[in-house]
Tab-separated table of C-alpha atoms in Angstrom:
chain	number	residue	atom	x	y	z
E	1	UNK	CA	122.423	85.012	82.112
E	2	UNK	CA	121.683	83.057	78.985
E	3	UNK	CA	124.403	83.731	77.508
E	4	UNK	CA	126.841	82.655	79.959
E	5	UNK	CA	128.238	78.962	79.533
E	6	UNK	CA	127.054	75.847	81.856
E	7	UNK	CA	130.052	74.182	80.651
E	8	UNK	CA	133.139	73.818	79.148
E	9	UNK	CA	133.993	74.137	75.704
E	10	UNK	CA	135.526	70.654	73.780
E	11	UNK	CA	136.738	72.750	71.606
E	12	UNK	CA	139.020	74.609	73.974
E	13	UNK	CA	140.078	71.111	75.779
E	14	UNK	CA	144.015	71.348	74.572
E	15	UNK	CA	143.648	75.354	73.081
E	16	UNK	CA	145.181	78.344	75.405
E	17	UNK	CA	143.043	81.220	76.116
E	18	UNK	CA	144.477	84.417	74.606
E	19	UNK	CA	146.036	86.649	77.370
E	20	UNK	CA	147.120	89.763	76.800
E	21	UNK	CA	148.635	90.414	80.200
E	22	UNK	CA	150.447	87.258	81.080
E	23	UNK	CA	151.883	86.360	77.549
E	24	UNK	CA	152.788	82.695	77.972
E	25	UNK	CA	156.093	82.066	77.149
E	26	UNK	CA	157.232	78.896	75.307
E	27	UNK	CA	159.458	76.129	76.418
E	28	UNK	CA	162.370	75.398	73.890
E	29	UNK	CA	163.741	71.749	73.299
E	30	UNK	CA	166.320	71.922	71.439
E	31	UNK	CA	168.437	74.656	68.863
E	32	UNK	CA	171.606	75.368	67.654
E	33	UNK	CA	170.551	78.574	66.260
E	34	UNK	CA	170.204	81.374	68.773
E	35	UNK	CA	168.638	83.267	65.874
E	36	UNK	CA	165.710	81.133	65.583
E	37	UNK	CA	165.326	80.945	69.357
E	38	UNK	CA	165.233	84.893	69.599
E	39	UNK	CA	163.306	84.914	66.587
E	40	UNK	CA	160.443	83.173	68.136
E	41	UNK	CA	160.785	84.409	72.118
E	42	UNK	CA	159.589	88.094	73.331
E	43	UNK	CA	159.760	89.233	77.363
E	44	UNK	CA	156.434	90.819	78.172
E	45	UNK	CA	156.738	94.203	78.598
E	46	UNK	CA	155.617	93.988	81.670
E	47	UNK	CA	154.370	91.049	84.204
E	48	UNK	CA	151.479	91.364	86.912
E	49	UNK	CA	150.695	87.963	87.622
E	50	UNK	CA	149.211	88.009	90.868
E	51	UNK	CA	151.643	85.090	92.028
E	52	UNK	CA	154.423	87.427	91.264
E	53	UNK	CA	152.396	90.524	93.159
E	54	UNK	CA	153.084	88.418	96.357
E	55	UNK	CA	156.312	87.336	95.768
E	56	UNK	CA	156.264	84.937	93.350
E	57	UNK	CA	159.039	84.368	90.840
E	58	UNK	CA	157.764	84.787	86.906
E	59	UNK	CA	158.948	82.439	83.814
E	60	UNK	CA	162.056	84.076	82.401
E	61	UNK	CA	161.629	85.438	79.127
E	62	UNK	CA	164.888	86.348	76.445
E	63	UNK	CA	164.149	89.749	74.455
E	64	UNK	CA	165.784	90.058	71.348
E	65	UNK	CA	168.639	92.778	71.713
E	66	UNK	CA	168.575	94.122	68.026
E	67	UNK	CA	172.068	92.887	67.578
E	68	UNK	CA	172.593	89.856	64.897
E	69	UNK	CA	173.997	86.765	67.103
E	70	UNK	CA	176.626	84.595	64.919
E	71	UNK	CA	176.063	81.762	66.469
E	72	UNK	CA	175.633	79.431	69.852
E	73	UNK	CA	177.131	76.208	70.499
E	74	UNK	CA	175.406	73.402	70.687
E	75	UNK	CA	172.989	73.622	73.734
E	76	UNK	CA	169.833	70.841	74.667
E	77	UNK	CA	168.182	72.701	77.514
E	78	UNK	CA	165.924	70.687	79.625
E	79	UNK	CA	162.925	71.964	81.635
E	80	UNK	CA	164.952	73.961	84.459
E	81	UNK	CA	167.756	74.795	82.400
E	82	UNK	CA	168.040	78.670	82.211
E	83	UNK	CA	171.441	79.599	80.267
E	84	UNK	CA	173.578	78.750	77.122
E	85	UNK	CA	176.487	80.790	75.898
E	86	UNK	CA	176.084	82.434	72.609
E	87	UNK	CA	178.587	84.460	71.140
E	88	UNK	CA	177.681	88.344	69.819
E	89	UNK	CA	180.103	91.331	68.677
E	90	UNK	CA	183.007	88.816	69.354
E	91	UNK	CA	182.264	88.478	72.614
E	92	UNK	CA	180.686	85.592	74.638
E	93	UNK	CA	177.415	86.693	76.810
E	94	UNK	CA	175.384	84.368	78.839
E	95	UNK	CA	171.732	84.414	77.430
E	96	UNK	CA	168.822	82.668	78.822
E	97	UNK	CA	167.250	80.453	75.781
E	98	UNK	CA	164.997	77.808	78.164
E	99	UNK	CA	162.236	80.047	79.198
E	100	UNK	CA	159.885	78.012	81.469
E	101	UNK	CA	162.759	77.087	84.418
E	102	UNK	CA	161.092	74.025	86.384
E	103	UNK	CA	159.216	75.369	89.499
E	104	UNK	CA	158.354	72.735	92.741
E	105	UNK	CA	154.893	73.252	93.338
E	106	UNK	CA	154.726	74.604	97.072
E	107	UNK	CA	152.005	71.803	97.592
E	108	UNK	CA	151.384	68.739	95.444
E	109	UNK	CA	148.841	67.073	97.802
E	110	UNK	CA	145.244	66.814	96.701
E	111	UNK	CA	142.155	69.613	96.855
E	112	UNK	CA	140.342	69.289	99.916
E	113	UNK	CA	137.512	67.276	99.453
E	114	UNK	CA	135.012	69.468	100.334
E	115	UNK	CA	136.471	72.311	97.775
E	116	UNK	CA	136.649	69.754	94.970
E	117	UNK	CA	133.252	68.766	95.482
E	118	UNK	CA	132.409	72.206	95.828
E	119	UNK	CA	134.442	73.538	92.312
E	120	UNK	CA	133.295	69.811	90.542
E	121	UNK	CA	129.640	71.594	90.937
E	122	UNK	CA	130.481	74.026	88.024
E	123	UNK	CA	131.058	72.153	84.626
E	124	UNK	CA	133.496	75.070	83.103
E	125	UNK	CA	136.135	74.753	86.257
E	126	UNK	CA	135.904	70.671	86.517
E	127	UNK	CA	138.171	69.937	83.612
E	128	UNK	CA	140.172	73.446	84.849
E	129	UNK	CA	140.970	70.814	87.462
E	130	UNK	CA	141.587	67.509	85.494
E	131	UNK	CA	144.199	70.123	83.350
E	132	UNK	CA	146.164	71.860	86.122
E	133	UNK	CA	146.069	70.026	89.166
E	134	UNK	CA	145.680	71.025	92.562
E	135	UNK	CA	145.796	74.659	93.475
E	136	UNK	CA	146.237	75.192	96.762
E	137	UNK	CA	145.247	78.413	98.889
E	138	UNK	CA	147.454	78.248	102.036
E	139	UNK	CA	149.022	80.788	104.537
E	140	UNK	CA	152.784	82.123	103.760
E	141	UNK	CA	155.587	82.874	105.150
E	142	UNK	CA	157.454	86.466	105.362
E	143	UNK	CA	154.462	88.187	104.888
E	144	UNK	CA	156.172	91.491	105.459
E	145	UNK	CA	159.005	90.417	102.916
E	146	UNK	CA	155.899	89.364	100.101
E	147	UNK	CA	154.320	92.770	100.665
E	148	UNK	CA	157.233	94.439	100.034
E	149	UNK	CA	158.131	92.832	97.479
E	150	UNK	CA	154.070	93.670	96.224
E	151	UNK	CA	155.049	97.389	96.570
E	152	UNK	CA	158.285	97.417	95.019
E	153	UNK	CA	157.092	95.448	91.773
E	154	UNK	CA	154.186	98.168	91.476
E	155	UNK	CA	154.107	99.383	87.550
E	156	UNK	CA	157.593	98.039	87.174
E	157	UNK	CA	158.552	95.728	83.959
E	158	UNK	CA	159.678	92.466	85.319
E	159	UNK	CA	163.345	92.927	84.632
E	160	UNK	CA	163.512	96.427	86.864
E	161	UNK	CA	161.259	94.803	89.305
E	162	UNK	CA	163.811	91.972	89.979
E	163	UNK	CA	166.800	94.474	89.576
E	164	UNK	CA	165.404	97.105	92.271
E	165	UNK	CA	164.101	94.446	94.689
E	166	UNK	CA	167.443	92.485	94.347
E	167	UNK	CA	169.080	95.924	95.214
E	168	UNK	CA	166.743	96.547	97.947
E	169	UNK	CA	166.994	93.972	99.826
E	170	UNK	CA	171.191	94.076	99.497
E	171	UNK	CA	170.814	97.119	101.185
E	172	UNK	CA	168.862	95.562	104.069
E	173	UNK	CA	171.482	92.446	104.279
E	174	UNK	CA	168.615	90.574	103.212
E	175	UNK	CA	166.850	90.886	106.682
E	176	UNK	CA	163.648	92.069	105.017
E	177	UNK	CA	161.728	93.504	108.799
E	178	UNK	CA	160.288	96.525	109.751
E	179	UNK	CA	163.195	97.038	111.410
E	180	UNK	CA	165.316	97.173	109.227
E	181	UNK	CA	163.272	99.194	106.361
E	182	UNK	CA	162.928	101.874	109.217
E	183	UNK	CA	166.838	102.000	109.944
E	184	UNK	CA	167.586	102.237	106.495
E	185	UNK	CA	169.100	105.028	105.000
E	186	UNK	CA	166.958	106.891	102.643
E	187	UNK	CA	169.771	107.873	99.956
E	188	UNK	CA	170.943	104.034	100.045
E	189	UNK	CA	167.507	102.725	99.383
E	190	UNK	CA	166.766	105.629	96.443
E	191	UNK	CA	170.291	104.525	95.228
E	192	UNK	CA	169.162	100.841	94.399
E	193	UNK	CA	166.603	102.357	92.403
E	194	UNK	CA	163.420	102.612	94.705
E	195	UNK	CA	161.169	106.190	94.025
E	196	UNK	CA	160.867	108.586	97.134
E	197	UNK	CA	157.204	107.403	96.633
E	198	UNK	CA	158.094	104.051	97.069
E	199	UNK	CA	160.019	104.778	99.899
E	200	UNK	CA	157.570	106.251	101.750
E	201	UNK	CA	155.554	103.540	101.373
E	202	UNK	CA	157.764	100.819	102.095
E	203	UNK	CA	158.575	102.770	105.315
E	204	UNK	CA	154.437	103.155	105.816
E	205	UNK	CA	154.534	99.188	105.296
E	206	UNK	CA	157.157	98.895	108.520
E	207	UNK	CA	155.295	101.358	110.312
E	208	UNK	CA	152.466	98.997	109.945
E	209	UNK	CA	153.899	95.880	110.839
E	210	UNK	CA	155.888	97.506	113.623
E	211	UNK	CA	152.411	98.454	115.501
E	212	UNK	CA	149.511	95.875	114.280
E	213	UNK	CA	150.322	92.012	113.442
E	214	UNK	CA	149.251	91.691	109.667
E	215	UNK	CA	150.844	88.165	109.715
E	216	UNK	CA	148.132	85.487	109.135
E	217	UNK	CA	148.051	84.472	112.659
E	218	UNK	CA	147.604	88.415	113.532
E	219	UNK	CA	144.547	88.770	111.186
E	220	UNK	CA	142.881	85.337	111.872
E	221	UNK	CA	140.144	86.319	113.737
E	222	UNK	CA	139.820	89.662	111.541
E	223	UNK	CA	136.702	88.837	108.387
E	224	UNK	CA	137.827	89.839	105.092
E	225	UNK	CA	136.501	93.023	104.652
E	226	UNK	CA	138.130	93.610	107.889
E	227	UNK	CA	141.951	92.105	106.925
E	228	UNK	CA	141.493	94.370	103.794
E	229	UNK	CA	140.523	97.865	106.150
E	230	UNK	CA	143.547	97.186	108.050
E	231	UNK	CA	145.673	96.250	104.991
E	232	UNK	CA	144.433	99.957	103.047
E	233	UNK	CA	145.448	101.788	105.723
E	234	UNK	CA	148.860	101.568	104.470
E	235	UNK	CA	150.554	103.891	102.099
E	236	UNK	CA	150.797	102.265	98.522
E	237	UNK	CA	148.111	99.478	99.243
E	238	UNK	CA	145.049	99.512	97.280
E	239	UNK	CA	142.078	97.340	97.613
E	240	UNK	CA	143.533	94.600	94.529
E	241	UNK	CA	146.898	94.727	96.664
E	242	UNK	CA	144.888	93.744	100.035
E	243	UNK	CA	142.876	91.332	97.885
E	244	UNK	CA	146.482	89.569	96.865
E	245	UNK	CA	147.652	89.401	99.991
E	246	UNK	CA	144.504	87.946	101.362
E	247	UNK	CA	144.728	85.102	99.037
E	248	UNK	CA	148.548	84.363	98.699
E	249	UNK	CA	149.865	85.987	102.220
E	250	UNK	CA	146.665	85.026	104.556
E	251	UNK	CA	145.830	82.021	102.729
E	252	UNK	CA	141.776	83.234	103.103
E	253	UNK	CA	139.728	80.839	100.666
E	254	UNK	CA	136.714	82.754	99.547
E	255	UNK	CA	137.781	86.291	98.193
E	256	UNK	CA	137.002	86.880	94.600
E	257	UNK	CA	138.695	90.141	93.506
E	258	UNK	CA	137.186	91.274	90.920
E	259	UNK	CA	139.499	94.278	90.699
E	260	UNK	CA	141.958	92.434	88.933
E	261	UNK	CA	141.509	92.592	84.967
E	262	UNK	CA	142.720	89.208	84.698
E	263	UNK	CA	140.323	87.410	86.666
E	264	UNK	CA	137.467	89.405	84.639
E	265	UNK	CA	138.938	88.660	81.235
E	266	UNK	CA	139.166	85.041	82.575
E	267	UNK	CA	135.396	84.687	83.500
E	268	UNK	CA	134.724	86.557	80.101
E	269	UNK	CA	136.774	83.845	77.979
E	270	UNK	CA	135.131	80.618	80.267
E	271	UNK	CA	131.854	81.712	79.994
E	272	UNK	CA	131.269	84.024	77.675
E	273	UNK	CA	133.286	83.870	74.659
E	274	UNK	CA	134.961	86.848	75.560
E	275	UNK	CA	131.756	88.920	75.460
E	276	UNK	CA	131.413	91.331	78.419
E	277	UNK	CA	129.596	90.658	81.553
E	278	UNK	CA	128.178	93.255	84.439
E	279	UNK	CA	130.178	92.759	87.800
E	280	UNK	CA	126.860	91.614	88.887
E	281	UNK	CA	126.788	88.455	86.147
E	282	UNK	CA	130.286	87.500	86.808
E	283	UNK	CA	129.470	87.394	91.131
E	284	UNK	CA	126.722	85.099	90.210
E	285	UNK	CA	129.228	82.908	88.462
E	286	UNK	CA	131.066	82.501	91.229
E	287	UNK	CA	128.347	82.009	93.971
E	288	UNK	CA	129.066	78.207	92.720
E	289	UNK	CA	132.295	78.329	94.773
E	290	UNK	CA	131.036	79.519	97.823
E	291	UNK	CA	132.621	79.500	100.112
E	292	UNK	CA	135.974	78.326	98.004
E	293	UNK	CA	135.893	81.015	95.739
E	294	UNK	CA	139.759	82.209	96.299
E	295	UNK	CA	140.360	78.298	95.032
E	296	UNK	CA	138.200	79.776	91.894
E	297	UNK	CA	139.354	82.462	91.100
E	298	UNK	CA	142.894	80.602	91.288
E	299	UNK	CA	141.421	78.320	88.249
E	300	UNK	CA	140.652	80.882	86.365
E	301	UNK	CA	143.773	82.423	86.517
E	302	UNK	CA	145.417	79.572	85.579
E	303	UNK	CA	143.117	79.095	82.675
E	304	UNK	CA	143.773	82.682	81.426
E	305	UNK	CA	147.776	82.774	81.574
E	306	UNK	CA	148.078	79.524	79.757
């Protein structure tokens, strides 16, 4: 373990980690050239932020078309702003050229005291802190709707993802239950773009909730390992989708999935100069967060799509 850093770099105190997975996209301030803006922007091929595994909304992202753009009029965006109206082929298109749209924070209020005393202990995730605030690992609501939403997005580019879920849940009215999967009509829900595969599994995901309660309050006396048995059981959810769901659906504070590429690469880059660790190295990095370690891994995450 000699190798592995005690603390954090000064060097890497206003420098983003290289992330290969979550691209992070830039904010622009002002332009009158769409060229230049299109120029400098690319949308990820595709996005599996955890956040947006469970629901979450990702940072909008323009891809250049290929077509030469003749202009835009004069547009200042401001943080939130998500459209200007450039004009290509003649014709006027709405594009989006502000690419980090203002999100509220679902929860402003301070760490726990006990977990920042607890994630203070490490020296790498203490300025982690000072740089992105508090990170908060809370129950949800609509947990059915969130895993849903999990199973649709699976190995989808963000832009199908939001199409296919937007046209699956017009089919349901919008009243994402387990109800209303299971009354669905098959051809309808293939027709907005969902696989017979993911049918089947969305319709495993209603069975599911139909006959257990997976809602937080349902699994709250259920241990982790437990939540995550129950959760595997269904059709289309793997052990990294249980491990999301315990962390942004059940709001359970000391999982550490190390399943997920992202939260390896991240340890690899904090501690390790991007040099590979064992599973084993990278558990005893996290042993300082016991028994906060979901509120860890959350850091790192952070730390890695910046």
């Amino acid at each position: 373990m000699s190798r592995i850093r005690t603390s954090y770099p000064a060097s890497a105190a206003n420098s983003a980690i290289p992330c290969p997975i979550f691209p992070a996209p830039r904010t622009v301030t002002r332009s009158t050239s769409v060229i230049d803006i299109l120029d400098r922007l690319r949308r990820p091929r595709f996005n599996v932020s955890p956040a947006r595994c469970c629901g979450g909304r990702p940072n909008r992202v323009w891809r250049r078309s290929g077509s030469r753009v003749a202009g835009i009029r004069e547009h200042v965006p401001t943080v939130g702003d998500a459209s200007g109206t450039a004009r290509t082929g003649g014709r006027e298109h709405e594009t989006v050229i502000a690419v980090r749209p203002q999100r509220s924070p679902v929860n402003t209020d301070p760490l726990p005291p006990a977990v920042e005393e607890t994630l203070r202990s490490d020296p790498v995730v203490s300025p982690l802190i000072d740089r992105h605030g508090p990170l908060h690992v809370t129950p949800a609501e609509e947990p059915f709707r969130r895993l849903c939403t999990s199973i649709i997005n699976q190995q989808l580019s963000t832009a199908s993802a939001d199409a296919i879920r937007t046209r699956t849940f017009d089919v349901l009215d919008d009243d994402v239950t387990p109800e209303a999967v299971l009354a669905a009509d098959d051809d309808r829900l293939r027709e907005a773009g969902l696989s017979r595969t993911k049918v089947e599994y969305l319709r495993s995901a209603a069975e599911a909730f139909r006959d257990r309660d997976l809602t937080p309050a349902g699994l709250a006396d259920a241990s982790d390992e437990a939540a995550i048995e129950e959760l595997t059981r269904i059709r289309g959810v793997g052990d990294w989708t249980a491990r999301m769901y315990l962390i942004f659906v059940l709001g359970r504070e000391d999982v550490l999935p190390l399943g997920d590429l992202a939260v390896r690469k991240g340890i690899e880059q904090l501690y390790a100069d991007g040099d590979d660790l064992s599973r084993g190295e990278m558990r005893e990095i996290a042993d300082a967060w016991r028994p906060y370690r979901s509120y860890g891994t959350r850091y790192v995450w952070a730390a890695y799509e910046r």
